[in-house]
Coordinates of N, CA and C and ligand atoms in Angstrom, one line a residue:
X1 N 1.1 -1.0 -0.2 CA -0.2 0.2 -0.1 C 0.8 1.1 0.2
X2 N 0.6 1.9 -1.2 CA 1.5 3.3 -0.9 C 1.1 4.5 -1.5
X3 N 1.1 5.3 -1.1 CA 0.6 6.5 -1.5 C 1.3 7.5 -2.3
X4 N 1.1 8.3 -2.9 CA 1.7 9.5 -3.6 C 1.0 10.8 -3.1
X5 N 1.6 11.9 -2.3 CA 0.8 13.1 -1.9 C 1.7 14.3 -2.7
X6 N 0.6 14.8 -3.6 CA 1.4 16.0 -4.4 C 0.7 16.8 -3.8
X7 N 1.3 17.9 -3.0 CA 1.1 19.2 -2.1 C 1.9 19.9 -2.0
X8 N 1.6 21.3 -2.4 CA 2.5 22.5 -2.2 C 2.4 22.9 -0.7
X9 N 1.4 22.9 -0.1 CA 1.2 23.8 1.3 C 1.9 22.9 2.3
X10 N 3.5 23.4 2.9 CA 4.3 22.5 3.5 C 3.1 22.0 5.2
X11 N 2.1 22.9 5.6 CA 1.4 22.8 6.7 C 1.1 21.4 6.6
X12 N -0.1 21.2 5.3 CA -1.0 20.6 5.4 C -0.3 18.9 4.8
X13 N 0.7 19.1 4.0 CA 1.6 18.2 3.9 C 2.0 17.3 5.0
X14 N 2.3 18.4 6.0 CA 3.1 17.3 7.2 C 2.1 16.9 7.6
X15 N 0.8 17.4 7.9 CA 0.0 16.4 9.2 C -0.7 15.5 8.1
X16 N -0.9 15.4 6.5 CA -1.2 14.6 5.8 C -0.2 13.1 6.5
X17 N 1.1 13.8 5.9 CA 2.4 12.4 5.9 C 2.4 12.1 7.4
X18 N 2.0 12.3 8.5 CA 2.0 12.1 9.9 C 0.8 11.2 10.1
X19 N -0.2 11.6 9.1 CA -1.1 10.4 9.3 C -0.9 8.7 8.6
X20 N -0.9 9.4 7.4 CA 0.1 8.1 6.9 C 0.6 7.6 7.7
X21 N 2.0 7.9 8.4 CA 2.7 7.3 9.1 C 2.2 6.7 10.1
X22 N 1.4 7.1 10.9 CA 0.7 6.6 11.8 C 0.0 5.5 11.6
X23 N -0.6 5.6 10.6 CA -1.6 4.2 9.9 C -1.0 3.4 9.0
X24 N 0.7 4.1 9.1 CA 1.6 2.7 8.6 C 1.2 2.2 7.3
X25 N 0.6 3.8 6.2 CA 0.8 3.9 4.8 C 2.6 4.2 4.7
X26 N 3.1 3.3 3.4 CA 4.0 3.8 3.0 C 3.8 4.9 2.1
X27 N 5.0 6.3 2.0 CA 3.9 7.3 1.0 C 5.3 8.0 0.5
X28 N 5.2 8.9 -0.7 CA 6.0 9.8 -0.9 C 5.4 11.1 -1.7
X29 N 6.0 11.9 -0.7 CA 5.2 13.8 -1.2 C 6.3 14.2 -2.3
X30 N 5.8 14.8 -3.0 CA 6.1 16.0 -3.8 C 5.6 17.2 -3.5
X31 N 6.2 18.8 -3.8 CA 5.4 19.8 -3.5 C 5.3 20.6 -4.6
X32 N 5.6 19.8 -5.6 CA 5.4 21.0 -7.0 C 4.6 19.9 -8.2
X33 N 4.0 20.4 -9.1 CA 3.2 19.7 -10.1 C 4.3 19.1 -11.0
X34 N 5.3 19.7 -11.0 CA 6.5 19.3 -12.4 C 6.8 17.9 -11.7
X35 N 7.3 17.6 -10.6 CA 8.0 16.3 -10.1 C 6.6 15.6 -9.7
X36 N 5.8 16.3 -9.5 CA 4.4 15.2 -9.1 C 4.3 14.6 -10.4
X37 N 3.7 14.8 -11.4 CA 3.4 14.4 -12.8 C 4.5 13.5 -12.7
X38 N 5.5 13.6 -12.7 CA 7.0 12.4 -13.5 C 7.1 11.7 -12.5
X39 N 6.6 11.4 -11.2 CA 6.6 10.5 -10.4 C 5.2 9.4 -10.5
X40 N 3.9 10.7 -10.3 CA 3.1 9.8 -11.0 C 2.6 9.0 -11.8
X41 N 3.5 9.0 -12.7 CA 3.9 8.6 -14.4 C 4.7 7.8 -14.2
X42 N 5.3 7.5 -13.5 CA 6.5 6.3 -13.5 C 6.5 5.5 -12.1
X43 N 6.1 5.9 -11.1 CA 5.5 5.3 -10.5 C 4.9 4.1 -10.0
X44 N 4.6 3.3 -8.9 CA 3.7 2.1 -9.0 C 3.0 2.3 -7.4
X45 N 2.1 3.3 -7.7 CA 1.3 3.8 -6.4 C -0.2 3.0 -6.2
X46 N -0.6 2.8 -5.6 CA -1.8 2.8 -5.0 C -3.0 3.6 -5.1
X47 N -2.4 4.6 -4.5 CA -3.6 5.8 -4.3 C -2.7 7.3 -5.0
X48 N -3.3 8.2 -5.5 CA -2.6 9.5 -5.9 C -3.3 10.5 -5.2
X49 N -2.9 10.9 -4.4 CA -3.8 12.4 -3.3 C -3.2 13.7 -4.4
X50 N -3.9 14.2 -5.1 CA -3.3 15.5 -5.5 C -4.1 16.5 -5.3
X51 N -3.4 17.7 -5.3 CA -3.5 19.0 -4.7 C -4.5 19.8 -6.2
X52 N -5.2 20.3 -6.5 CA -5.3 21.4 -7.4 C -4.6 22.6 -7.7
X53 N -4.7 23.4 -6.8 CA -3.6 24.8 -7.4 C -2.0 24.3 -6.7
X54 N -1.2 24.3 -7.6 CA 0.1 23.3 -7.5 C 1.5 24.8 -8.4
X55 N 2.4 24.9 -8.2 CA 3.8 25.4 -8.7 C 3.8 24.3 -9.8
X56 N 4.1 25.0 -11.0 CA 4.8 24.1 -11.8 C 4.0 23.5 -12.9
X57 N 3.0 22.7 -12.4 CA 1.7 22.2 -13.4 C 0.7 21.7 -12.6
X58 N -0.4 22.3 -12.6 CA -1.7 22.3 -12.1 C -2.6 20.6 -11.7
X59 N -2.9 20.7 -10.6 CA -3.4 18.9 -10.4 C -4.5 18.5 -11.6
X60 N -5.6 19.6 -12.0 CA -6.3 18.9 -12.8 C -5.7 18.6 -14.2
X61 N -4.1 19.1 -14.8 CA -3.5 19.0 -16.0 C -2.6 17.7 -15.8
X62 N -2.5 17.4 -14.7 CA -1.8 16.3 -14.2 C -2.6 15.4 -14.5
X63 N -4.1 15.4 -14.0 CA -4.7 13.9 -13.6 C -4.9 13.8 -15.8
X64 N -5.3 15.3 -16.2 CA -5.9 14.9 -17.7 C -4.3 14.1 -18.0
X65 N -3.4 14.6 -17.6 CA -2.4 14.0 -18.7 C -2.0 11.9 -18.1
X66 N -2.3 11.9 -16.6 CA -2.2 10.4 -16.4 C -3.4 10.0 -17.1
X67 N -4.4 10.5 -16.9 CA -5.5 9.4 -17.6 C -5.5 9.5 -19.5
X68 N -4.8 10.2 -19.6 CA -4.4 10.5 -21.4 C -3.3 9.3 -21.3
X69 N -2.9 9.2 -20.7 CA -1.3 8.0 -21.0 C -2.3 6.5 -20.6
X70 N -3.4 6.2 -19.9 CA -4.1 5.5 -19.7 C -3.5 4.6 -18.0
X71 N -2.8 5.3 -17.6 CA -2.7 5.1 -16.1 C -4.4 5.2 -15.4
X72 N -4.5 3.8 -14.5 CA -5.8 3.9 -14.0 C -5.6 4.1 -12.3
X73 N -4.9 4.3 -12.2 CA -4.7 4.6 -10.3 C -5.6 5.5 -9.9
X74 N -6.4 5.5 -9.0 CA -7.1 6.1 -8.3 C -6.6 7.2 -7.8
X75 N -7.2 8.4 -8.0 CA -6.8 9.8 -7.6 C -8.3 10.3 -6.8
X76 N -7.5 11.2 -5.6 CA -8.3 12.2 -4.7 C -8.0 13.5 -4.7
X77 N -9.1 14.0 -5.3 CA -8.2 15.3 -5.5 C -8.5 16.1 -3.9
X78 N -7.8 16.9 -3.5 CA -7.8 17.8 -2.7 C -8.2 19.3 -3.1
X79 N -9.6 19.9 -2.7 CA -9.7 20.9 -3.3 C -10.5 22.4 -2.2
X80 N -10.1 23.4 -2.6 CA -10.1 24.2 -1.7 C -11.5 25.0 -1.7
X81 N -12.4 25.3 -0.8 CA -13.7 25.6 -0.7 C -14.4 25.8 -1.7
X82 N -13.8 27.0 -2.5 CA -14.4 27.8 -3.5 C -14.4 27.2 -5.2
X83 N -13.5 25.6 -4.8 CA -13.3 25.6 -6.2 C -14.2 24.2 -6.8
X84 N -15.6 24.9 -6.8 CA -16.5 24.0 -7.1 C -16.5 23.6 -8.6
X85 N -16.1 24.5 -9.1 CA -15.7 23.9 -10.6 C -15.2 23.1 -10.9
X86 N -14.1 23.1 -10.1 CA -12.3 22.4 -10.6 C -13.1 20.9 -9.8
X87 N -13.7 20.6 -9.2 CA -14.1 19.7 -8.8 C -15.0 18.9 -9.6
X88 N -16.0 19.7 -10.3 CA -16.8 19.0 -11.1 C -15.6 18.5 -12.4
X89 N -14.9 19.5 -12.6 CA -13.6 19.1 -14.1 C -13.3 18.0 -13.6
X90 N -12.6 18.0 -12.0 CA -12.0 16.7 -11.8 C -12.4 15.6 -12.2
X91 N -13.7 15.6 -11.4 CA -14.8 14.2 -11.6 C -14.8 13.9 -13.2
X92 N -15.1 14.8 -14.0 CA -15.0 14.3 -15.2 C -13.5 13.9 -16.2
X93 N -12.3 14.4 -15.0 CA -11.5 14.3 -15.8 C -10.9 12.7 -15.5
X94 N -11.8 12.1 -14.6 CA -11.2 10.9 -14.1 C -10.7 10.8 -13.1
X95 N -11.2 11.9 -11.6 CA -10.9 11.4 -10.2 C -11.9 10.7 -9.8
X96 N -11.0 10.1 -8.8 CA -12.5 8.9 -7.8 C -13.1 9.7 -6.7
X97 N -12.2 10.3 -6.0 CA -13.2 11.1 -5.3 C -12.6 12.5 -4.9
X98 N -13.1 13.4 -3.9 CA -12.4 14.6 -3.8 C -12.5 14.8 -2.3
X99 N -11.5 15.8 -1.5 CA -11.9 16.1 -0.4 C -11.6 17.9 -0.1
X100 N -12.6 18.4 0.5 CA -12.4 19.8 0.5 C -11.6 20.5 1.6
X101 N -10.8 21.5 1.1 CA -9.9 21.5 2.3 C -10.5 22.6 3.2
X102 N -10.4 22.9 4.4 CA -9.7 22.1 5.5 C -10.6 20.8 5.6
X103 N -9.7 19.6 6.0 CA -10.4 18.6 6.3 C -9.0 17.9 7.5
X104 N -10.1 16.7 8.2 CA -9.1 16.2 9.0 C -8.4 14.8 8.4
X105 N -7.3 14.8 8.7 CA -6.7 13.6 8.1 C -7.3 12.0 8.0
X106 N -8.1 11.9 9.2 CA -8.8 10.7 9.8 C -10.0 10.2 8.0
X107 N -10.2 11.7 7.8 CA -11.2 11.7 6.8 C -10.5 11.2 5.5
X108 N -9.2 12.0 5.3 CA -8.9 11.4 4.3 C -8.5 9.7 3.9
X109 N -7.8 9.3 5.4 CA -7.4 8.1 5.5 C -8.6 6.9 4.7
X110 N -9.6 7.7 5.6 CA -11.1 6.6 5.4 C -10.9 6.7 4.4
X111 N -11.0 8.0 3.6 CA -11.5 7.9 1.9 C -10.8 7.0 1.1
X112 N -9.2 6.9 1.6 CA -8.4 6.2 0.7 C -9.0 4.9 0.8
X113 N -9.0 4.1 2.1 CA -9.3 2.6 2.4 C -10.6 2.5 1.7
X114 N -11.6 3.5 1.6 CA -13.0 2.7 1.1 C -12.6 2.8 -0.7
X115 N -11.9 4.1 -1.1 CA -11.4 3.5 -2.5 C -10.5 2.5 -2.7
X116 N -10.0 2.4 -2.0 CA -9.0 0.6 -2.2 C -9.9 -0.4 -2.4
X117 N -10.8 -0.5 -1.5 CA -12.3 -1.4 -1.4 C -12.9 -1.2 -2.6
X118 N -13.2 -0.3 -3.0 CA -14.3 -0.6 -4.5 C -13.3 -0.6 -5.4
X119 N -11.8 -0.4 -5.4 CA -11.2 -0.7 -6.1 C -10.9 -2.1 -6.6
X120 N -10.9 -3.3 -5.6 CA -10.4 -4.3 -5.2 C -11.2 -5.1 -5.6
X121 N -13.0 -4.5 -5.3 CA -14.0 -5.5 -5.7 C -14.5 -5.1 -6.8
X122 N -13.7 -4.3 -7.3 CA -14.0 -4.0 -9.1 C -13.2 -5.2 -9.7
X123 N -11.9 -5.6 -9.3 CA -11.2 -6.4 -9.7 C -11.9 -8.0 -9.6
X124 N -12.3 -8.1 -8.5 CA -12.4 -9.5 -8.0 C -14.1 -9.6 -9.2
X125 N -14.6 -8.6 -9.6 CA -16.0 -8.7 -10.2 C -15.6 -9.5 -11.7
X126 N -13.6 -9.0 -11.8 CA -13.7 -9.5 -13.5 C -12.5 -10.3 -13.5
X127 N -13.3 -11.3 -14.2 CA -12.2 -12.5 -14.5 C -11.5 -12.6 -15.8
X128 N -10.2 -12.4 -15.6 CA -9.2 -12.8 -16.8 C -8.5 -14.1 -17.0
X129 N -8.8 -15.2 -18.1 CA -7.5 -16.0 -18.2 C -7.4 -16.1 -19.5
X130 N -6.0 -15.8 -19.9 CA -5.7 -15.8 -21.2 C -6.4 -14.7 -22.0
X131 N -7.5 -15.1 -23.3 CA -7.7 -13.7 -24.1 C -9.5 -13.7 -23.4
X132 N -9.7 -14.6 -22.5 CA -11.1 -14.3 -22.4 C -11.0 -13.6 -21.0
X133 N -12.0 -12.5 -21.0 CA -12.3 -11.6 -19.6 C -13.8 -11.6 -19.7
X134 N -14.3 -12.0 -18.2 CA -15.5 -12.4 -17.8 C -16.1 -11.0 -16.9
X135 N -17.1 -10.4 -16.8 CA -17.5 -9.4 -15.7 C -18.8 -9.5 -15.3
X136 N -18.5 -10.1 -13.8 CA -19.7 -10.4 -13.4 C -20.9 -9.5 -13.0
X137 N -20.5 -8.6 -12.9 CA -21.8 -7.6 -12.8 C -22.8 -7.3 -13.9
X138 N -21.6 -7.0 -15.3 CA -22.1 -6.5 -16.3 C -22.8 -8.2 -17.4
X139 N -22.1 -9.0 -16.7 CA -22.7 -10.2 -17.0 C -21.9 -10.4 -18.6
X140 N -20.9 -9.7 -19.2 CA -19.9 -10.0 -20.4 C -18.7 -10.6 -20.4
X141 N -19.1 -11.4 -21.5 CA -17.7 -11.8 -21.6 C -17.2 -11.7 -23.0
X142 N -15.5 -11.3 -22.8 CA -15.1 -11.0 -23.8 C -14.1 -11.8 -24.6
X143 N -13.7 -12.1 -25.9 CA -13.0 -13.4 -26.6 C -12.3 -12.6 -27.5
X144 N -10.6 -11.9 -27.0 CA -9.6 -11.5 -28.0 C -10.2 -10.0 -28.3
X145 N -10.8 -9.6 -26.7 CA -11.5 -8.3 -26.9 C -12.9 -8.1 -27.9
X146 N -13.4 -9.1 -28.4 CA -14.8 -9.0 -28.7 C -15.9 -9.4 -27.9
X147 N -17.1 -9.0 -27.9 CA -18.1 -9.5 -26.6 C -18.8 -10.7 -27.2
X148 N -19.0 -11.7 -26.4 CA -19.5 -12.8 -27.2 C -21.1 -12.7 -26.5
X149 N -21.8 -12.9 -27.1 CA -23.8 -13.0 -26.8 C -23.5 -14.4 -26.5
X150 N -23.8 -14.5 -25.0 CA -24.1 -15.5 -24.2 C -25.5 -15.8 -23.9
X151 N -26.0 -17.0 -23.7 CA -26.9 -17.1 -22.8 C -26.8 -16.8 -21.6
X152 N -27.9 -16.8 -20.4 CA -27.7 -17.0 -19.1 C -27.0 -18.7 -18.5
X153 N -27.5 -19.4 -18.7 CA -27.1 -20.9 -18.8 C -25.2 -20.8 -19.1
X154 N -24.8 -20.4 -20.4 CA -23.6 -20.3 -20.9 C -22.7 -19.9 -20.2
X155 N -23.1 -18.4 -19.9 CA -22.3 -17.8 -19.1 C -22.1 -18.5 -17.6
X156 N -22.9 -19.0 -17.3 CA -23.0 -19.5 -16.0 C -21.8 -20.5 -16.0
X157 N -21.9 -21.1 -16.9 CA -20.9 -22.8 -17.1 C -19.4 -21.6 -17.6
X158 N -19.6 -20.9 -18.2 CA -18.5 -20.8 -18.4 C -17.2 -20.1 -16.8
X159 N -18.5 -19.1 -16.3 CA -18.1 -18.7 -15.2 C -17.3 -19.9 -13.6
X160 N -18.6 -20.5 -14.1 CA -18.0 -21.7 -13.0 C -16.4 -22.2 -13.9
X161 N -16.3 -22.8 -14.8 CA -15.2 -23.5 -15.3 C -14.0 -22.1 -15.1
X162 N -14.1 -21.1 -14.8 CA -12.9 -20.4 -15.3 C -12.6 -19.9 -13.8
X163 N -13.3 -20.0 -13.2 CA -13.0 -19.6 -11.4 C -11.9 -20.5 -11.3
X164 N -11.7 -22.0 -11.9 CA -10.7 -22.5 -11.7 C -10.1 -23.0 -12.5
X165 N -9.1 -22.1 -13.3 CA -8.1 -23.0 -14.1 C -7.3 -24.0 -13.9
X166 N -7.7 -24.8 -14.5 CA -6.7 -26.3 -14.9 C -7.4 -27.0 -14.5
X167 N -8.6 -26.6 -13.3 CA -8.9 -27.9 -12.6 C -10.3 -28.6 -13.5
X168 N -10.4 -30.3 -12.7 CA -11.2 -30.9 -14.1 C -12.5 -30.9 -13.5
X169 N -13.6 -30.2 -14.5 CA -15.0 -30.5 -13.7 C -15.6 -31.6 -14.5
X170 N -16.5 -33.1 -13.4 CA -17.4 -33.8 -14.1 C -18.3 -33.4 -14.5
X171 N -19.4 -34.0 -15.2 CA -20.1 -33.1 -16.1 C -21.5 -33.2 -14.9
X172 N -21.2 -34.3 -14.0 CA -22.3 -34.1 -12.7 C -22.4 -33.0 -11.9
X173 N -20.9 -32.5 -11.5 CA -20.5 -31.2 -10.7 C -21.2 -29.8 -12.0
X174 N -20.9 -30.2 -13.0 CA -21.4 -29.2 -14.0 C -22.9 -28.9 -13.8
X175 N -23.4 -30.0 -14.1 CA -25.0 -30.1 -13.9 C -25.7 -29.6 -12.9
X176 N -25.2 -29.8 -11.7 CA -25.8 -29.8 -10.1 C -25.3 -28.1 -10.3
X177 N -24.2 -27.4 -10.8 CA -23.5 -26.1 -10.5 C -24.5 -25.4 -11.1
X178 N -24.7 -25.7 -12.7 CA -25.5 -24.6 -13.5 C -26.9 -25.1 -14.0
X179 N -27.5 -26.2 -13.7 CA -28.2 -26.5 -14.1 C -29.6 -26.8 -12.8
X180 N -28.7 -27.1 -12.0 CA -29.5 -27.5 -10.7 C -29.7 -29.0 -10.2
X181 N -29.7 -29.6 -8.9 CA -29.7 -30.9 -8.8 C -30.8 -31.8 -9.3
X182 N -32.0 -31.0 -9.7 CA -33.1 -32.1 -10.1 C -33.0 -32.2 -11.6
X183 N -31.7 -32.0 -12.4 CA -31.5 -32.9 -13.5 C -31.5 -34.0 -13.3
X184 N -31.8 -34.6 -14.6 CA -31.5 -36.3 -15.1 C -30.0 -35.8 -15.4
X185 N -29.3 -36.9 -14.2 CA -27.7 -36.8 -15.0 C -27.5 -37.2 -16.2
X186 N -28.2 -38.4 -16.4 CA -27.8 -38.8 -18.1 C -28.0 -38.0 -19.1
X187 N -28.8 -37.0 -18.7 CA -28.7 -36.0 -20.0 C -27.5 -35.2 -20.3
X188 N -27.9 -34.8 -22.2 CA -26.7 -34.2 -22.2 C -26.3 -33.0 -22.8
X189 N -27.3 -32.3 -21.9 CA -27.1 -30.9 -22.2 C -25.6 -30.0 -21.6
X190 N -25.2 -30.7 -20.8 CA -23.7 -29.7 -20.5 C -23.1 -30.1 -22.0
X191 N -22.7 -31.3 -22.6 CA -22.0 -31.1 -23.8 C -22.5 -30.1 -24.9
X192 N -23.8 -30.4 -24.8 CA -24.3 -29.3 -26.0 C -24.1 -28.1 -25.5
X193 N -24.3 -27.6 -24.5 CA -24.2 -26.1 -24.5 C -22.6 -25.9 -24.0
X194 N -21.5 -26.7 -24.0 CA -20.6 -26.4 -23.9 C -20.1 -26.3 -25.8
X195 N -21.1 -27.4 -26.6 CA -20.6 -27.2 -27.9 C -20.9 -25.6 -28.5
X196 N -22.2 -25.5 -27.9 CA -22.4 -23.7 -28.2 C -21.5 -22.9 -27.9
X197 N -20.9 -22.6 -26.8 CA -19.8 -21.9 -26.3 C -19.0 -22.1 -27.3
X198 N -18.2 -23.5 -27.6 CA -17.4 -23.5 -28.5 C -17.7 -22.9 -29.8
X199 N -18.8 -23.0 -30.2 CA -19.0 -22.3 -31.8 C -19.1 -21.0 -31.5
X200 N -19.8 -20.4 -30.7 CA -19.4 -19.0 -30.6 C -18.1 -18.5 -30.5
X201 N -17.6 -19.1 -29.6 CA -16.1 -18.3 -29.6 C -15.1 -18.7 -31.1
X202 N -15.6 -19.5 -31.9 CA -15.1 -19.8 -33.2 C -15.6 -18.9 -33.8
X203 N -16.8 -18.9 -33.9 CA -17.2 -17.9 -35.0 C -16.6 -16.1 -34.9
X204 N -16.2 -15.8 -33.6 CA -16.1 -14.6 -33.6 C -15.0 -14.4 -33.7
X205 N -13.8 -15.5 -33.3 CA -12.2 -15.1 -32.5 C -11.4 -15.5 -34.3
X206 N -12.1 -16.4 -35.3 CA -11.4 -16.8 -36.1 C -10.5 -17.7 -36.1
X207 N -9.5 -17.6 -37.4 CA -8.3 -18.2 -36.8 C -6.9 -18.1 -35.9
X208 N -7.2 -16.4 -35.9 CA -6.3 -16.1 -35.3 C -6.9 -16.4 -33.6
X209 N -7.7 -16.6 -33.3 CA -8.0 -16.8 -31.7 C -7.5 -17.9 -30.9
X210 N -6.7 -19.1 -31.6 CA -6.0 -19.8 -30.7 C -7.1 -21.0 -30.8
X211 N -7.2 -21.7 -29.5 CA -7.9 -22.9 -29.1 C -8.9 -22.4 -28.6
X212 N -9.7 -23.6 -28.4 CA -11.3 -22.8 -27.7 C -10.5 -22.6 -25.8
X213 N -10.9 -22.5 -25.3 CA -10.4 -22.2 -23.9 C -10.9 -23.0 -23.2
X214 N -11.9 -23.8 -23.6 CA -12.5 -25.2 -22.9 C -11.7 -26.2 -23.1
X215 N -11.2 -27.1 -22.7 CA -10.9 -28.6 -23.1 C -11.8 -29.4 -22.5
X216 N -11.8 -30.8 -23.7 CA -12.3 -31.8 -23.1 C -11.5 -32.7 -22.3
X217 N -11.7 -33.4 -21.5 CA -10.8 -34.1 -20.1 C -11.7 -36.0 -20.6
X218 N -11.2 -36.4 -21.4 CA -11.6 -38.0 -21.6 C -12.1 -38.7 -20.6
X219 N -13.1 -39.0 -20.8 CA -14.0 -39.9 -19.8 C -14.1 -39.3 -18.3
X220 N -13.9 -37.8 -18.1 CA -13.8 -37.1 -16.9 C -15.0 -36.0 -17.2
X221 N -14.6 -35.4 -18.0 CA -15.6 -33.7 -18.0 C -15.1 -32.8 -18.5
X222 N -14.6 -31.5 -17.9 CA -14.2 -30.4 -19.0 C -13.1 -29.5 -17.9
X223 N -12.6 -28.7 -18.0 CA -11.4 -27.7 -17.5 C -11.2 -26.8 -18.5
X224 N -11.4 -25.4 -17.8 CA -11.0 -24.5 -18.6 C -9.3 -24.0 -18.5
X225 N -8.9 -24.0 -20.2 CA -7.6 -23.5 -20.0 C -6.4 -22.9 -19.7
X226 N -6.1 -23.2 -18.7 CA -4.8 -22.1 -17.6 C -4.3 -21.4 -19.1
X227 N -4.1 -20.4 -18.4 CA -2.9 -19.1 -19.2 C -2.0 -19.6 -19.9
X228 N -1.1 -19.8 -20.7 CA -0.1 -19.9 -21.6 C 1.1 -19.3 -20.5
Ligands
CA1 CA1 -2.0 24.1 -3.1

């Protein structure tokens, strides 16, 4: 857990850094926008706390530059009371939160922790194995960057296998998990459903897509191929 603080007012920087130390956060502090931008774009931080009015380069310009460069690190803006327009612009530019001065360092720390929980929650809602990516919230699956149109059952089946790449699941396990216990175990719905998923993948991916991510294990069942 590492925070980058970009803030030119020494008093504020001092109490924020003291709060970070007390909380056990690793941190770096920059007191101008030029260094701040350089560190933010080069470093590996979990959160960036960014003042708006800065010598060198202002906070909004830093934020804009970082997002334009594809950096997704969460950013909390520190704003003055009268900077409402800047707050709105900041959120539009991709800030994740803001805090108006004056503030208590405890509140900044609580916001940072809430933000990190949110980000890690979003990460857990997304599964990625090789070229296949699955979003549990939007229920969208993409294969080599293209969205695949799946039915609810097909989605549930792929999600079930994808949670444990490399692990073999029997037809009965898949049936019970995706269709429920009251299904006749001699049915071939699992095989039919997997055939349909493979067909959809190969239709979209063409020859460049590589092998189907779902492997048959003869006499046992199926497994999701581990990423190479
Ligand atoms: Ca300032």
